Short mmCIF file of C-alpha atoms in Angstrom, two decimals:
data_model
loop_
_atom_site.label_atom_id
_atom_site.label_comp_id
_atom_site.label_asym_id
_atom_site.label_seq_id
_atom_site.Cartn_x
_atom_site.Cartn_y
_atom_site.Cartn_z
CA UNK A 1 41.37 -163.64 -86.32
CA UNK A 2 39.84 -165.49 -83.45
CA UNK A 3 36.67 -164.63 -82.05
CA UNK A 4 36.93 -165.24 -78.13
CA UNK A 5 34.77 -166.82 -75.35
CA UNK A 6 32.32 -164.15 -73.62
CA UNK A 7 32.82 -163.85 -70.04
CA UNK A 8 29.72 -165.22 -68.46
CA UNK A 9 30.88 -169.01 -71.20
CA UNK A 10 34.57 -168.73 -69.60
CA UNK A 11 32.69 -168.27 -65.79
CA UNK A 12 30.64 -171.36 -66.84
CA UNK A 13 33.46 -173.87 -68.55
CA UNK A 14 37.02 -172.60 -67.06
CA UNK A 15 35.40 -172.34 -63.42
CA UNK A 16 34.53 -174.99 -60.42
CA UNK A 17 31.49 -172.79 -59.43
CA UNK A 18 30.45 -172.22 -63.20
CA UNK A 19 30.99 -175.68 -63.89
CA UNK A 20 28.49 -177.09 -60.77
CA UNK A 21 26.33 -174.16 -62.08
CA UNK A 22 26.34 -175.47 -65.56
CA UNK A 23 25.54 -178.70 -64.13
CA UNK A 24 22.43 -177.95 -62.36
CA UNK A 25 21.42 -176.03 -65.27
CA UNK A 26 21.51 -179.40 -67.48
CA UNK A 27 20.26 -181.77 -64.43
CA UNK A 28 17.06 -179.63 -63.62
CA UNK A 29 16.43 -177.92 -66.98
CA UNK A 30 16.75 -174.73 -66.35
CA UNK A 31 16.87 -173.66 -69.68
CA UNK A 32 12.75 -174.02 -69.78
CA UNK A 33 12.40 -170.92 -67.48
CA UNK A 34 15.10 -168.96 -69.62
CA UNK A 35 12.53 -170.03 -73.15
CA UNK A 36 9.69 -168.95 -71.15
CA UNK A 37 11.00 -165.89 -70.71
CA UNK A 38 12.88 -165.50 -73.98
CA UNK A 39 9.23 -165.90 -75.55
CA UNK A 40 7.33 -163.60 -73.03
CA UNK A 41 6.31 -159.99 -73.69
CA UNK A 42 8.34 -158.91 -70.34
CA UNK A 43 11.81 -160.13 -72.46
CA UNK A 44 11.44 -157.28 -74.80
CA UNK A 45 12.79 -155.05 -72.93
CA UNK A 46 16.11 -156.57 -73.05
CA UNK A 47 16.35 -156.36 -76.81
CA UNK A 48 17.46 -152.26 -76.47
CA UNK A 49 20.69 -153.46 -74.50
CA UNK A 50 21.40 -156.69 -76.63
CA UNK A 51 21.88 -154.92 -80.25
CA UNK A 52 24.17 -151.62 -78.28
CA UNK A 53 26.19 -154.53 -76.77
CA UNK A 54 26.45 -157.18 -80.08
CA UNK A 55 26.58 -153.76 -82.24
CA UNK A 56 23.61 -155.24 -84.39
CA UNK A 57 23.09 -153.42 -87.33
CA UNK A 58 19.44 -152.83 -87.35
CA UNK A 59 19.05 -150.86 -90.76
CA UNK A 60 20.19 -154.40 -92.44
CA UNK A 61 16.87 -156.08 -90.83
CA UNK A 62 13.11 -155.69 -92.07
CA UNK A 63 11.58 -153.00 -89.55
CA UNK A 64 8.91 -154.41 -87.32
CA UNK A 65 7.73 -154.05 -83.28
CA UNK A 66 8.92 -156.98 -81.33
CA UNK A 67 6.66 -158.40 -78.92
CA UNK A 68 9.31 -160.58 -77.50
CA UNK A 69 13.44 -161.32 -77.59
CA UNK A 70 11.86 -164.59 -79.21
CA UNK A 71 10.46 -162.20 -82.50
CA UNK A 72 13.72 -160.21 -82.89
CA UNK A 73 15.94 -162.98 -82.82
CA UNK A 74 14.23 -165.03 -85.60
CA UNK A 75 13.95 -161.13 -87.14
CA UNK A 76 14.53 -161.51 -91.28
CA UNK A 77 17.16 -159.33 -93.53
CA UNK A 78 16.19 -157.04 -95.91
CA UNK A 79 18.38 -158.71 -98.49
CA UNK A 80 21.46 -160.92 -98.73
CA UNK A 81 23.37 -162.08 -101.31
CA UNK A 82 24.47 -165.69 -102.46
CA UNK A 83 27.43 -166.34 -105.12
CA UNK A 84 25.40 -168.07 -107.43
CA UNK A 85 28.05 -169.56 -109.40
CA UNK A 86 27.87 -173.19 -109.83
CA UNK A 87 31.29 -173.83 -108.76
CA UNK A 88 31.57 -172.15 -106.09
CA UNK A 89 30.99 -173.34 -102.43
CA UNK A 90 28.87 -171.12 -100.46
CA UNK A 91 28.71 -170.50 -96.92
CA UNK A 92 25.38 -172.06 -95.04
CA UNK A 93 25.13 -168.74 -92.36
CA UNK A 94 27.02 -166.06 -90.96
CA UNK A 95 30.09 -166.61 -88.55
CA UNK A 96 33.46 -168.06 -87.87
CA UNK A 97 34.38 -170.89 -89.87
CA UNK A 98 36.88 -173.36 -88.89
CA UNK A 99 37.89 -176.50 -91.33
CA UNK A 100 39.13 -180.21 -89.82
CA UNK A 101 40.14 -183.38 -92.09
CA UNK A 102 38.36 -186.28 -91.51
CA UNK A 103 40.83 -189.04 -90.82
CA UNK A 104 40.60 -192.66 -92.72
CA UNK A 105 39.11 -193.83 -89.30
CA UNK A 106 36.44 -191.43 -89.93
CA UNK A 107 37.56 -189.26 -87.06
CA UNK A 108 38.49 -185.81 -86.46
CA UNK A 109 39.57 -183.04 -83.58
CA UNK A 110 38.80 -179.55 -82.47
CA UNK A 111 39.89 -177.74 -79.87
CA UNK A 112 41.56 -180.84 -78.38
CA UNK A 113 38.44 -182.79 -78.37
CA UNK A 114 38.50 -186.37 -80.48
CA UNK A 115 35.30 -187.19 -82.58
CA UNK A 116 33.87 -189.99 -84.46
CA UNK A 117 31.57 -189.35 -87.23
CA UNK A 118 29.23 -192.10 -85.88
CA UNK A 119 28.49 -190.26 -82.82
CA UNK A 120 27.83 -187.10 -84.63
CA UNK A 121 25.91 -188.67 -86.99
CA UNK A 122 24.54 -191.77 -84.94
CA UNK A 123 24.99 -193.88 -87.95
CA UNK A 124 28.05 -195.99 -88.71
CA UNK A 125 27.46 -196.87 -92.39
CA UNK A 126 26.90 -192.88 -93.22
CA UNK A 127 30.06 -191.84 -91.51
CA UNK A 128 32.57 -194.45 -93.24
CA UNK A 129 31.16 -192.24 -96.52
CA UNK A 130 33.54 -189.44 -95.46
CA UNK A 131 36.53 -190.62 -94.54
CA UNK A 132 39.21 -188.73 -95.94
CA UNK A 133 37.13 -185.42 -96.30
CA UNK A 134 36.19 -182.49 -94.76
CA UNK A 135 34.10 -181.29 -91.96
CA UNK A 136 33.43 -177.56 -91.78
CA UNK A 137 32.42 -175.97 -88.66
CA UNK A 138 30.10 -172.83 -88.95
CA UNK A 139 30.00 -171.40 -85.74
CA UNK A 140 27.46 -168.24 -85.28
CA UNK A 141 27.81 -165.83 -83.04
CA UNK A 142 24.79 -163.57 -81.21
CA UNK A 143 25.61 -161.21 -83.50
CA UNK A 144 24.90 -163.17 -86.49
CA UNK A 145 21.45 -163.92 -88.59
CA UNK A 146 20.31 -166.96 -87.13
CA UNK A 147 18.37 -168.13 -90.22
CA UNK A 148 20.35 -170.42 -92.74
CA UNK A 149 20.68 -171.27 -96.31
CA UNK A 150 21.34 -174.54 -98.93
CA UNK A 151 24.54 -174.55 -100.21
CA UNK A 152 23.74 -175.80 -103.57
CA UNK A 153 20.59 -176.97 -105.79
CA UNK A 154 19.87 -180.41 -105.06
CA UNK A 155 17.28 -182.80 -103.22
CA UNK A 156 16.93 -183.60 -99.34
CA UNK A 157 17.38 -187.71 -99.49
CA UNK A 158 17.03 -188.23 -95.47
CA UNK A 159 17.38 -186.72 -92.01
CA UNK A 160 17.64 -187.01 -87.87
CA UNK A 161 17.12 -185.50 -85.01
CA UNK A 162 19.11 -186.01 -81.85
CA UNK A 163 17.58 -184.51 -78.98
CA UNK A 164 20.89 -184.07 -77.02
CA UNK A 165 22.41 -181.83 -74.50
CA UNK A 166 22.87 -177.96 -74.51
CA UNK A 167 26.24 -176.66 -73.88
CA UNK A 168 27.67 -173.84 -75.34
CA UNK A 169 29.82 -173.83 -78.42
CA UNK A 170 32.30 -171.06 -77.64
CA UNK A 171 36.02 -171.78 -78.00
CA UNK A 172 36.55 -172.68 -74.09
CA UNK A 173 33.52 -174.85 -73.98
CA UNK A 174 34.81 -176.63 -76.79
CA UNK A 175 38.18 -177.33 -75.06
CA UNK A 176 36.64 -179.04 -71.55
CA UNK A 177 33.56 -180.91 -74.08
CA UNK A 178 32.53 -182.61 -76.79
CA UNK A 179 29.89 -180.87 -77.41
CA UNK A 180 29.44 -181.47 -80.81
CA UNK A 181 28.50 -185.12 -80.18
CA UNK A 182 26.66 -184.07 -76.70
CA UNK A 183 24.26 -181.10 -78.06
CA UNK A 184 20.82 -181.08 -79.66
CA UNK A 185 21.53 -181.52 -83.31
CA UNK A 186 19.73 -182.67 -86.63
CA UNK A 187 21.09 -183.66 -89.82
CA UNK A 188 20.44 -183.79 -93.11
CA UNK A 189 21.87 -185.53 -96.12
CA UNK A 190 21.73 -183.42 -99.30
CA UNK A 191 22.39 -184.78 -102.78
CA UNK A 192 23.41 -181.53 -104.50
CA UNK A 193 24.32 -181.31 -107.98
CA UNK A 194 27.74 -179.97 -107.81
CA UNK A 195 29.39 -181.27 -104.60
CA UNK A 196 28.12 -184.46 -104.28
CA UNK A 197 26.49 -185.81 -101.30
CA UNK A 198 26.93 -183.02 -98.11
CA UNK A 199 25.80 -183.86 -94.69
CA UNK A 200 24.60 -180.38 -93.04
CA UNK A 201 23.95 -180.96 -89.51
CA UNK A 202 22.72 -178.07 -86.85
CA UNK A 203 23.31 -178.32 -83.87
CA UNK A 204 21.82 -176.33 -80.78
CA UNK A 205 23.85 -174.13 -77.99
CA UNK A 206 23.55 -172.97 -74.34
CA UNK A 207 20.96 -172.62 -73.08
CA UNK A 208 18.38 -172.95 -75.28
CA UNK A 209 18.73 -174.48 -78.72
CA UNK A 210 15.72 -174.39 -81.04
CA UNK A 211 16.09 -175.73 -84.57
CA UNK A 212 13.73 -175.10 -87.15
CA UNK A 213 13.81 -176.56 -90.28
CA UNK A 214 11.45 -176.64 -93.55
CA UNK A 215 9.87 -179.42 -94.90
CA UNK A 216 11.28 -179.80 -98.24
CA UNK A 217 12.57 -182.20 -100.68
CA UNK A 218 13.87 -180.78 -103.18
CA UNK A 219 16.16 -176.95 -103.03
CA UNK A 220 17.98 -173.92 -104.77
CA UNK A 221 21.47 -172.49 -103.82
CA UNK A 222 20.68 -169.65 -101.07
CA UNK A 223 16.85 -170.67 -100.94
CA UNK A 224 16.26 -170.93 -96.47
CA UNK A 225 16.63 -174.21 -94.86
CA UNK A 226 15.41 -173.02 -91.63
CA UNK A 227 16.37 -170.81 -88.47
CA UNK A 228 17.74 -171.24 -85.15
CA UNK A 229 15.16 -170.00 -82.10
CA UNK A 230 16.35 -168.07 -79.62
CA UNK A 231 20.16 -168.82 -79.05
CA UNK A 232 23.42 -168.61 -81.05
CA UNK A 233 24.68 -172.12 -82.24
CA UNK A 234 26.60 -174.09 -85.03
CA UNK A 235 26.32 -175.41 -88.27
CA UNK A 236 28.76 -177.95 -90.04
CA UNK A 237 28.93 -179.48 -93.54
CA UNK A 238 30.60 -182.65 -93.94
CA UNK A 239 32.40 -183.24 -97.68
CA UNK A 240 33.55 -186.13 -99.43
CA UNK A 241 37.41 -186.75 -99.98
CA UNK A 242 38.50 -184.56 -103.02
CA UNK A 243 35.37 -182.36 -103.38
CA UNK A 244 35.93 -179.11 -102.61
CA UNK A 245 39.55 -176.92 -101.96
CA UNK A 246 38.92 -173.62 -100.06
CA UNK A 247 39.98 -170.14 -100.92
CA UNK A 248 43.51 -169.33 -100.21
CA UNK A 249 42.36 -166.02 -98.19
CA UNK A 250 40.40 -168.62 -95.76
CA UNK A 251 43.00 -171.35 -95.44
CA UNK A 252 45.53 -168.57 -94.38
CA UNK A 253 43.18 -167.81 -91.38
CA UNK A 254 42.58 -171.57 -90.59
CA UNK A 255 46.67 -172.02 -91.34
CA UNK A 256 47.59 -169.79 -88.12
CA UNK A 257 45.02 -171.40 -86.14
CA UNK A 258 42.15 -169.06 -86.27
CA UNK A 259 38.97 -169.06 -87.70
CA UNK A 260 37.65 -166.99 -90.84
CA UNK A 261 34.71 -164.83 -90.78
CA UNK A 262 32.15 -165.61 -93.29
CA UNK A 263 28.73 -164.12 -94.33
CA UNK A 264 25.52 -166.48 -95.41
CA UNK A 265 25.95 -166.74 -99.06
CA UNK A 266 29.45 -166.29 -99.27
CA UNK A 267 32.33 -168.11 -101.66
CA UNK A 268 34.28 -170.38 -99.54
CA UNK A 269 35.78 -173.03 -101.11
CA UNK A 270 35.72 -174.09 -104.91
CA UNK A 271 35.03 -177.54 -106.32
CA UNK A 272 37.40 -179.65 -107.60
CA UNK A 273 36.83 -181.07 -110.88
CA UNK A 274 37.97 -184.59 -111.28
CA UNK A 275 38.97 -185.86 -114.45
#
């Protein structure tokens, strides 16, 4: 299954008037006055509407009073569980998880937009690295828990932060730009002890995209690596060549062109043990 564009994304992207809109929104900065909001006491009383119309199940989520839409978005779970064996690759977040191989040019495509790895990354040498691998695409939903996980022990060796554009990541805004190599993003590369090296980039969404990491250097599998602020967004994981194969269930989904539902925590692909 597919998970579709929201009407106000497909206004926005598939529309003249949406499309002039969404430019004055990026060439004034409109966004500020939607965080100001977002993080004022007055935006609480949109949180009532948002869970009815996301169908949010609140009973999963630590009870507390929000003082803003700010508070219940970065809101924590009660629990969640992480596959904790060694071989297993583990889903970052919650969402819809789409899988592209990264050509020998160290390109890819999605959604009929052509990427390098260079201008994801913004660095060359740590692209060519991944040429013939895999780049998975998490993308959450504002359903999802916006906070997000390590994938496997191991240490935190550098990262970057790309201040970037906001657009949205939704299926239709992925089809008219590349907004992967346009939005707000930072990156980390993570030496972990059973995949090898991973890139794990995060990258930021319409119309606000706040990315909050941890300071760490060293991490456990399913220990936080930080939260998104305020506004649904996307995760990927880049793989080397030969690393990891993904469950068969998944790469049905992926197979008929969808993309897979996944939970934070959850088995996705296995590693592949070379001899």
């Amino acid at each position: 299954m597919e998970a579709k564009s929201s009407a106000p994304v497909r206004f926005l992207y598939g529309t003249a008037v949406g499309r002039t809109l969404l430019n004055g929104i990026q060439k004034f900065g409109l966004d500020k006055l939607a965080v100001k909001f977002l993080c004022s006491p007055v935006s609480r009383h949109i949180i009532p509407s948002y869970i009815k119309k996301h169908h949010i199940p609140m009973d999963e989520y630590v009870p507390e009073e929000y003082r803003t839409f700010r508070d219940f978005f970065i809101r924590e779970k009660i629990e969640h569980s992480v596959d904790l064996d060694p071989s297993h690759l583990v889903s970052p977040c919650d969402g819809w998880l789409s899988v592209y191989p990264v050509a020998e040019n160290s390109s890819f495509a999605i959604k009929g937009s052509h990427y390098r790895l260079c201008d994801l990354l913004q660095d060359p040498l740590l692209g060519k690295r991944y040429r013939g691998g895999l780049l998975l695409v998490f993308r959450l939903c504002a359903s999802d828990y916006h906070h997000y996980c390590f994938v496997d022990d191991g240490q935190l060796t550098r990262s970057h932060f790309i201040e970037g554009e906001l657009h949205s990541v939704q299926p239709i805004a992925c089809e008219t730009y590349p907004v992967y190599t346009l939005n707000r993003r930072a990156w980390s590369l993570l030496e972990t002890e059973h995949f090898g090296p991973i890139v794990q980039t995060e990258i930021g969404a319409l119309v606000v995209g706040g990315i909050v990491n941890r300071n760490v250097t060293t991490f456990r599998r399913g220990e936080e690596k930080g939260r998104f602020e305020l506004s649904g967004s996307t995760i990927t994981l880049l793989l080397e060549k030969d690393r990891v194969e993904l469950l068969p269930a998944i790469q049905d989904v992926l197979d008929q062109g969808g993309e897979a539902r996944v939970k934070l925590g959850m088995h996705v692909g296995t590693r592949i043990d070379k001899e």
